[in-house]
Amino acid sequence: MTPGPKNLITDIPGLKVGNAQDDALKSGATVLTAESPFMASVHVMGGAPGTRETDLLAPDKSVDRVDAIVLSGGSAFGLDACSGVTDGLRADGRGFAVGNAIVPIVPGAILFDLLNGGDKTWSENPYRALGKAAYHAAAERFALGSVGAGTGALAAMQKGGLGSASLVLDDGITVGALVAANPVGSVTTPGDRHFWAAPFEIGNEFGGLGPDLSSGQAQIQQSRKALAMGQVDPDRANTAIAIVATDAALTKTQCHRLAVTAHDGIARAIVPAHTSQDGDLVFGISTSGQAVDPSVLPMIAHAASVCLSRAIARAIYLATPSAGDLLPCWADVHDLS
């Protein structure tokens, strides 16, 4: 397995990602869309999710294809980013046809970034506009780090961010991941230098420092994020929200299993993960480009989990500083030269 040419989820043909953010707000939105509706399901393992239109993605529900998926900051306010994407899709004549009506199907998930130092004194919810702007910005190439839904994200010890990664399997199937990382846990081992995801790094995509070989790493570190936020309502302040995708032709049930297995990628990159204080959620999607033998499904799911681990580390590695930050970036404390 090797990364695709862009090492982004958009190495899967047809997929596009757009970001929009407000630096004063310290928040933003990210949208994944495609040239045509795509198969999708979802699996939630965190104890505090914030979602829109995810019930319809259960394997037993009638709707199996969606027009876009939104990841957003803003907590409950951020769910309105889906409305902005819906507006953009409808204007483009895209959506599920019901008689003369067109109804875009846009599931979404949010992370909590309301206490990250940004100006949240808006008089009108800004996320609908951010969602629409992200939709119109969708392209095959997009930025990572402190952009889109990752703009105001915070991990336990450093700034969080938006990350992505891809893999091309030996049979030509492409798998990718997109994540907004804002977890209660740490993405680095004690000492802040090494990433938990280091065993899965390819090349120097997040520093090339290798794994932390020291023992005694079971002790959970005191969270700088919790201290910086004054321990305010920690049960609602964290999550990792992600999308894993493939161009293999999967059923809705298989997309659900893809999402379930990909959660292993969160657990390998964030410690602790899937806590009652996180809203950890993974969408699994298929663009149905290549027919696949069922025997290959375990390898596709494994590749998705590896991509998600790498994407989480890249999100933090590529975060950049801005005025009023509560936490340092990983690059602030490590020489990248």
CSV table of C-alpha atoms in Angstrom, one decimal:
chain,number,residue,atom,x,y,z
A,1,MET,CA,0.0,0.0,0.0
A,2,THR,CA,1.3,3.5,-0.9
A,3,PRO,CA,-0.3,6.9,-0.6
A,4,GLY,CA,-2.2,8.4,-3.5
A,5,PRO,CA,-0.6,11.2,-5.5
A,6,LYS,CA,-2.1,13.9,-3.2
A,7,ASN,CA,-2.2,11.9,0.0
A,8,LEU,CA,-5.7,13.2,0.5
A,9,ILE,CA,-9.2,11.7,0.5
A,10,THR,CA,-9.7,13.3,-2.9
A,11,ASP,CA,-7.3,10.8,-4.4
A,12,ILE,CA,-10.5,8.8,-4.8
A,13,PRO,CA,-11.9,9.9,-8.2
A,14,GLY,CA,-14.9,12.2,-8.1
A,15,LEU,CA,-14.5,13.4,-4.5
A,16,LYS,CA,-14.0,17.1,-3.6
A,17,VAL,CA,-13.5,18.9,-0.3
A,18,GLY,CA,-14.0,22.5,0.5
A,19,ASN,CA,-13.1,24.5,3.6
A,20,ALA,CA,-14.3,27.9,4.9
A,21,GLN,CA,-13.3,29.5,8.2
A,22,ASP,CA,-13.5,32.8,10.1
A,23,ASP,CA,-10.2,33.6,11.8
A,24,ALA,CA,-11.8,35.9,14.3
A,25,LEU,CA,-14.4,33.3,15.2
A,26,LYS,CA,-11.7,30.7,15.4
A,27,SER,CA,-14.0,28.2,13.7
A,28,GLY,CA,-15.1,26.9,10.4
A,29,ALA,CA,-16.7,24.2,8.3
A,30,THR,CA,-15.5,21.5,5.9
A,31,VAL,CA,-17.7,19.7,3.3
A,32,LEU,CA,-17.0,16.6,1.2
A,33,THR,CA,-19.1,16.2,-1.9
A,34,ALA,CA,-18.8,14.3,-5.2
A,35,GLU,CA,-19.8,14.5,-8.8
A,36,SER,CA,-22.8,12.3,-8.1
A,37,PRO,CA,-24.5,11.0,-5.0
A,38,PHE,CA,-22.5,8.4,-3.0
A,39,MET,CA,-23.3,5.5,-0.7
A,40,ALA,CA,-22.9,6.3,2.9
A,41,SER,CA,-23.3,5.0,6.4
A,42,VAL,CA,-22.0,6.0,9.9
A,43,HIS,CA,-20.9,4.6,13.2
A,44,VAL,CA,-20.7,6.5,16.5
A,45,MET,CA,-18.5,5.4,19.4
A,46,GLY,CA,-18.1,8.5,21.4
A,47,GLY,CA,-20.5,9.4,24.3
A,48,ALA,CA,-21.3,12.9,23.3
A,49,PRO,CA,-22.0,13.2,19.5
A,50,GLY,CA,-23.6,16.1,17.7
A,51,THR,CA,-25.1,15.2,14.4
A,52,ARG,CA,-27.7,15.9,11.7
A,53,GLU,CA,-29.4,13.4,9.3
A,54,THR,CA,-27.3,10.4,10.6
A,55,ASP,CA,-30.3,8.2,11.5
A,56,LEU,CA,-31.1,7.7,7.8
A,57,LEU,CA,-27.6,6.3,7.3
A,58,ALA,CA,-28.3,3.2,9.4
A,59,PRO,CA,-28.2,0.0,7.2
A,60,ASP,CA,-31.9,-0.7,7.6
A,61,LYS,CA,-33.1,2.8,6.5
A,62,SER,CA,-34.3,3.5,3.0
A,63,VAL,CA,-32.0,6.3,2.0
A,64,ASP,CA,-28.6,5.0,1.0
A,65,ARG,CA,-27.0,7.8,-1.1
A,66,VAL,CA,-26.1,11.3,0.0
A,67,ASP,CA,-25.0,14.5,-1.8
A,68,ALA,CA,-22.5,15.8,0.7
A,69,ILE,CA,-21.2,15.3,4.3
A,70,VAL,CA,-20.4,18.2,6.5
A,71,LEU,CA,-17.8,18.4,9.4
A,72,SER,CA,-18.1,21.7,11.3
A,73,GLY,CA,-17.0,23.5,14.4
A,74,GLY,CA,-19.5,25.5,16.5
A,75,SER,CA,-21.1,22.8,18.5
A,76,ALA,CA,-24.9,22.8,18.0
A,77,PHE,CA,-24.7,26.0,16.1
A,78,GLY,CA,-22.4,24.4,13.6
A,79,LEU,CA,-25.1,22.0,12.4
A,80,ASP,CA,-26.5,24.9,10.5
A,81,ALA,CA,-23.5,24.6,8.1
A,82,CYS,CA,-25.4,21.6,6.6
A,83,SER,CA,-28.2,24.1,5.7
A,84,GLY,CA,-25.7,26.2,3.8
A,85,VAL,CA,-24.5,23.2,1.9
A,86,THR,CA,-28.1,22.2,1.2
A,87,ASP,CA,-28.7,25.7,-0.2
A,88,GLY,CA,-25.7,25.4,-2.5
A,89,LEU,CA,-26.7,21.9,-3.7
A,90,ARG,CA,-30.3,23.0,-4.4
A,91,ALA,CA,-29.1,26.0,-6.4
A,92,ASP,CA,-27.1,23.6,-8.5
A,93,GLY,CA,-30.1,21.4,-9.0
A,94,ARG,CA,-28.7,18.5,-7.0
A,95,GLY,CA,-30.6,16.3,-4.6
A,96,PHE,CA,-33.1,13.6,-4.2
A,97,ALA,CA,-36.0,14.0,-6.6
A,98,VAL,CA,-39.5,13.8,-5.1
A,99,GLY,CA,-41.9,14.7,-7.8
A,100,ASN,CA,-41.1,18.3,-8.7
A,101,ALA,CA,-39.1,18.8,-5.5
A,102,ILE,CA,-35.4,18.4,-5.1
A,103,VAL,CA,-34.1,17.5,-1.6
A,104,PRO,CA,-30.3,17.5,-1.1
A,105,ILE,CA,-29.3,14.8,1.5
A,106,VAL,CA,-26.6,16.3,3.7
A,107,PRO,CA,-25.6,14.5,6.9
A,108,GLY,CA,-23.2,16.3,9.2
A,109,ALA,CA,-21.3,16.2,12.5
A,110,ILE,CA,-20.0,18.9,14.7
A,111,LEU,CA,-17.2,19.5,17.2
A,112,PHE,CA,-17.1,21.9,20.2
A,113,ASP,CA,-14.8,24.9,19.8
A,114,LEU,CA,-16.9,27.6,21.6
A,115,LEU,CA,-14.3,28.1,24.3
A,116,ASN,CA,-11.1,28.3,22.2
A,117,GLY,CA,-10.5,32.1,22.5
A,118,GLY,CA,-12.3,33.2,19.3
A,119,ASP,CA,-15.0,35.9,19.2
A,120,LYS,CA,-18.3,34.1,19.6
A,121,THR,CA,-20.4,37.2,20.1
A,122,TRP,CA,-22.3,36.9,16.8
A,123,SER,CA,-25.8,38.2,16.4
A,124,GLU,CA,-26.7,35.8,13.6
A,125,ASN,CA,-25.5,32.2,13.4
A,126,PRO,CA,-22.4,32.3,11.0
A,127,TYR,CA,-22.3,28.6,10.2
A,128,ARG,CA,-24.9,28.6,7.4
A,129,ALA,CA,-22.7,31.0,5.4
A,130,LEU,CA,-19.6,29.1,6.3
A,131,GLY,CA,-21.2,25.8,5.0
A,132,LYS,CA,-22.2,27.4,1.8
A,133,ALA,CA,-18.8,28.9,1.3
A,134,ALA,CA,-17.1,25.6,1.9
A,135,TYR,CA,-19.4,23.9,-0.6
A,136,HIS,CA,-18.5,26.5,-3.3
A,137,ALA,CA,-14.8,26.0,-2.4
A,138,ALA,CA,-14.9,22.2,-2.9
A,139,ALA,CA,-12.0,21.0,-5.0
A,140,GLU,CA,-9.6,18.1,-5.4
A,141,ARG,CA,-6.9,19.9,-3.6
A,142,PHE,CA,-7.5,21.5,-0.2
A,143,ALA,CA,-5.5,22.7,2.8
A,144,LEU,CA,-4.9,20.8,6.1
A,145,GLY,CA,-4.2,22.0,9.6
A,146,SER,CA,-5.9,25.1,11.0
A,147,VAL,CA,-8.6,25.3,8.3
A,148,GLY,CA,-12.2,24.5,7.9
A,149,ALA,CA,-13.7,22.4,10.7
A,150,GLY,CA,-10.2,22.1,12.2
A,151,THR,CA,-9.7,25.9,12.5
A,152,GLY,CA,-10.4,26.1,16.2
A,153,ALA,CA,-9.9,22.4,17.2
A,154,LEU,CA,-7.9,21.5,20.2
A,155,ALA,CA,-6.4,18.2,21.3
A,156,ALA,CA,-5.4,17.5,24.9
A,157,MET,CA,-1.9,18.9,24.6
A,158,GLN,CA,-1.7,21.0,21.3
A,159,LYS,CA,-3.9,22.7,18.7
A,160,GLY,CA,-6.0,20.2,16.8
A,161,GLY,CA,-6.9,20.6,13.1
A,162,LEU,CA,-8.1,19.1,9.9
A,163,GLY,CA,-6.2,16.1,8.5
A,164,SER,CA,-6.4,13.7,5.5
A,165,ALA,CA,-4.5,10.8,4.1
A,166,SER,CA,-4.9,8.1,1.4
A,167,LEU,CA,-3.7,4.7,0.4
A,168,VAL,CA,-3.7,2.8,-2.9
A,169,LEU,CA,-4.0,-0.9,-2.5
A,170,ASP,CA,-2.1,-3.4,-4.7
A,171,ASP,CA,-5.2,-4.1,-6.7
A,172,GLY,CA,-5.7,-0.4,-7.5
A,173,ILE,CA,-8.5,0.3,-5.0
A,174,THR,CA,-8.1,3.7,-3.3
A,175,VAL,CA,-9.0,4.4,0.3
A,176,GLY,CA,-8.8,7.7,2.1
A,177,ALA,CA,-9.7,9.5,5.3
A,178,LEU,CA,-10.7,13.1,6.3
A,179,VAL,CA,-10.9,14.1,10.0
A,180,ALA,CA,-11.4,17.1,12.2
A,181,ALA,CA,-9.5,16.3,15.4
A,182,ASN,CA,-10.6,17.9,18.6
A,183,PRO,CA,-10.3,15.1,21.1
A,184,VAL,CA,-10.2,14.9,24.9
A,185,GLY,CA,-7.2,12.6,24.5
A,186,SER,CA,-3.6,13.3,23.4
A,187,VAL,CA,-2.3,12.6,19.9
A,188,THR,CA,1.3,12.6,21.3
A,189,THR,CA,3.0,10.4,23.8
A,190,PRO,CA,4.2,11.9,27.1
A,191,GLY,CA,6.7,14.6,26.2
A,192,ASP,CA,4.7,15.8,23.3
A,193,ARG,CA,7.3,14.8,20.7
A,194,HIS,CA,6.2,11.5,19.2
A,195,PHE,CA,2.8,10.8,17.7
A,196,TRP,CA,0.8,7.7,18.9
A,197,ALA,CA,0.2,7.1,15.2
A,198,ALA,CA,3.9,6.9,14.4
A,199,PRO,CA,4.0,3.2,13.5
A,200,PHE,CA,1.6,3.9,10.6
A,201,GLU,CA,3.5,6.9,9.2
A,202,ILE,CA,4.6,6.8,5.6
A,203,GLY,CA,7.7,8.8,4.8
A,204,ASN,CA,7.9,12.0,6.8
A,205,GLU,CA,4.2,13.0,6.5
A,206,PHE,CA,4.1,14.0,10.1
A,207,GLY,CA,7.7,14.6,11.0
A,208,GLY,CA,9.3,11.2,10.6
A,209,LEU,CA,10.3,11.0,14.2
A,210,GLY,CA,9.3,7.4,14.6
A,211,PRO,CA,7.6,5.7,17.6
A,212,ASP,CA,8.2,6.5,21.2
A,213,LEU,CA,10.1,3.4,22.5
A,214,SER,CA,9.8,4.3,26.2
A,215,SER,CA,7.7,2.2,28.5
A,216,GLY,CA,5.2,3.3,31.2
A,217,GLN,CA,2.9,5.2,28.8
A,218,ALA,CA,-0.4,4.1,30.3
A,219,GLN,CA,-0.6,7.1,32.6
A,220,ILE,CA,-2.9,9.7,31.2
A,221,GLN,CA,-1.4,13.1,30.9
A,222,GLN,CA,-2.9,16.2,32.5
A,223,SER,CA,-4.8,17.9,29.7
A,224,ARG,CA,-3.6,21.4,28.8
A,225,LYS,CA,-6.9,21.9,27.0
A,226,ALA,CA,-8.9,21.2,30.2
A,227,LEU,CA,-6.7,23.6,32.2
A,228,ALA,CA,-6.9,26.3,29.5
A,229,MET,CA,-10.7,26.0,29.4
A,230,GLY,CA,-11.0,26.1,33.1
A,231,GLN,CA,-12.5,22.6,33.3
A,232,VAL,CA,-15.8,24.1,31.9
A,233,ASP,CA,-18.3,21.4,31.1
A,234,PRO,CA,-15.6,18.9,29.8
A,235,ASP,CA,-18.3,16.4,28.8
A,236,ARG,CA,-19.3,18.5,25.8
A,237,ALA,CA,-16.0,19.9,24.7
A,238,ASN,CA,-14.3,17.2,22.6
A,239,THR,CA,-14.5,14.9,19.6
A,240,ALA,CA,-12.9,13.4,16.5
A,241,ILE,CA,-15.3,13.5,13.5
A,242,ALA,CA,-14.2,11.7,10.4
A,243,ILE,CA,-15.0,10.4,7.0
A,244,VAL,CA,-13.4,7.3,5.4
A,245,ALA,CA,-14.0,6.5,1.8
A,246,THR,CA,-13.2,4.1,-1.0
A,247,ASP,CA,-13.8,3.8,-4.7
A,248,ALA,CA,-14.6,0.1,-4.2
A,249,ALA,CA,-18.3,-0.6,-4.8
A,250,LEU,CA,-19.7,-1.2,-1.3
A,251,THR,CA,-23.2,-1.8,-0.1
A,252,LYS,CA,-24.7,0.4,2.6
A,253,THR,CA,-24.1,-2.4,5.2
A,254,GLN,CA,-20.5,-2.7,4.0
A,255,CYS,CA,-20.0,1.1,4.4
A,256,HIS,CA,-21.3,0.7,8.0
A,257,ARG,CA,-18.7,-2.0,8.6
A,258,LEU,CA,-16.0,0.2,7.0
A,259,ALA,CA,-16.9,3.0,9.5
A,260,VAL,CA,-16.9,0.6,12.4
A,261,THR,CA,-13.4,-0.8,11.6
A,262,ALA,CA,-12.0,2.7,10.9
A,263,HIS,CA,-12.7,3.7,14.5
A,264,ASP,CA,-9.6,1.6,15.3
A,265,GLY,CA,-7.7,4.3,13.6
A,266,ILE,CA,-8.9,6.8,16.2
A,267,ALA,CA,-7.9,4.5,19.0
A,268,ARG,CA,-4.4,4.1,17.6
A,269,ALA,CA,-3.8,7.8,17.2
A,270,ILE,CA,-5.5,9.3,20.3
A,271,VAL,CA,-5.2,8.2,23.9
A,272,PRO,CA,-7.7,7.9,25.5
A,273,ALA,CA,-10.3,7.6,22.7
A,274,HIS,CA,-14.0,6.9,22.5
A,275,THR,CA,-14.6,8.3,26.0
A,276,SER,CA,-17.9,9.5,27.4
A,277,GLN,CA,-16.5,13.1,26.9
A,278,ASP,CA,-16.0,12.6,23.1
A,279,GLY,CA,-18.4,12.6,20.2
A,280,ASP,CA,-16.2,10.2,18.1
A,281,LEU,CA,-18.0,9.5,14.9
A,282,VAL,CA,-16.9,8.0,11.5
A,283,PHE,CA,-18.9,8.2,8.2
A,284,GLY,CA,-18.1,5.4,5.8
A,285,ILE,CA,-18.6,6.1,2.1
A,286,SER,CA,-18.3,4.4,-1.3
A,287,THR,CA,-18.1,6.1,-4.6
A,288,SER,CA,-18.8,2.8,-6.3
A,289,GLY,CA,-16.1,3.0,-8.8
A,290,GLN,CA,-14.7,-0.5,-8.7
A,291,ALA,CA,-16.5,-3.8,-8.1
A,292,VAL,CA,-14.9,-5.7,-5.3
A,293,ASP,CA,-14.6,-9.3,-4.2
A,294,PRO,CA,-15.9,-9.7,-0.6
A,295,SER,CA,-12.7,-11.2,0.4
A,296,VAL,CA,-11.0,-7.9,-0.1
A,297,LEU,CA,-13.2,-6.0,2.3
A,298,PRO,CA,-11.1,-6.7,5.4
A,299,MET,CA,-8.1,-5.1,3.7
A,300,ILE,CA,-10.1,-2.1,2.6
A,301,ALA,CA,-11.3,-1.6,6.2
A,302,HIS,CA,-7.8,-2.0,7.5
A,303,ALA,CA,-6.5,0.6,5.1
A,304,ALA,CA,-9.2,3.0,6.2
A,305,SER,CA,-8.2,2.7,9.8
A,306,VAL,CA,-4.6,3.3,8.9
A,307,CYS,CA,-5.5,6.3,6.8
A,308,LEU,CA,-7.5,7.7,9.7
A,309,SER,CA,-4.6,7.3,12.2
A,310,ARG,CA,-2.3,9.1,9.8
A,311,ALA,CA,-4.9,11.8,9.0
A,312,ILE,CA,-5.3,12.6,12.8
A,313,ALA,CA,-1.5,13.0,13.2
A,314,ARG,CA,-1.3,15.1,10.1
A,315,ALA,CA,-4.0,17.4,11.4
A,316,ILE,CA,-2.0,18.2,14.5
A,317,TYR,CA,1.3,18.3,12.8
A,318,LEU,CA,0.1,20.8,10.2
A,319,ALA,CA,-1.7,23.1,12.6
A,320,THR,CA,-0.6,26.7,12.6
A,321,PRO,CA,-0.6,29.4,15.3
A,322,SER,CA,-3.0,32.4,15.4
A,323,ALA,CA,-3.6,35.3,17.8
A,324,GLY,CA,-5.3,34.4,21.0
A,325,ASP,CA,-4.6,30.6,20.8
A,326,LEU,CA,-5.1,28.7,24.1
A,327,LEU,CA,-2.6,26.0,23.2
A,328,PRO,CA,0.6,25.8,21.3
A,329,CYS,CA,0.9,24.0,17.9
A,330,TRP,CA,3.0,20.9,17.7
A,331,ALA,CA,5.4,22.9,15.5
A,332,ASP,CA,5.8,25.6,18.1
A,333,VAL,CA,7.7,23.3,20.4
A,334,HIS,CA,9.6,21.2,17.8
A,335,ASP,CA,12.2,22.4,15.3
A,336,LEU,CA,10.9,21.4,11.8
A,337,SER,CA,14.1,22.4,10.0
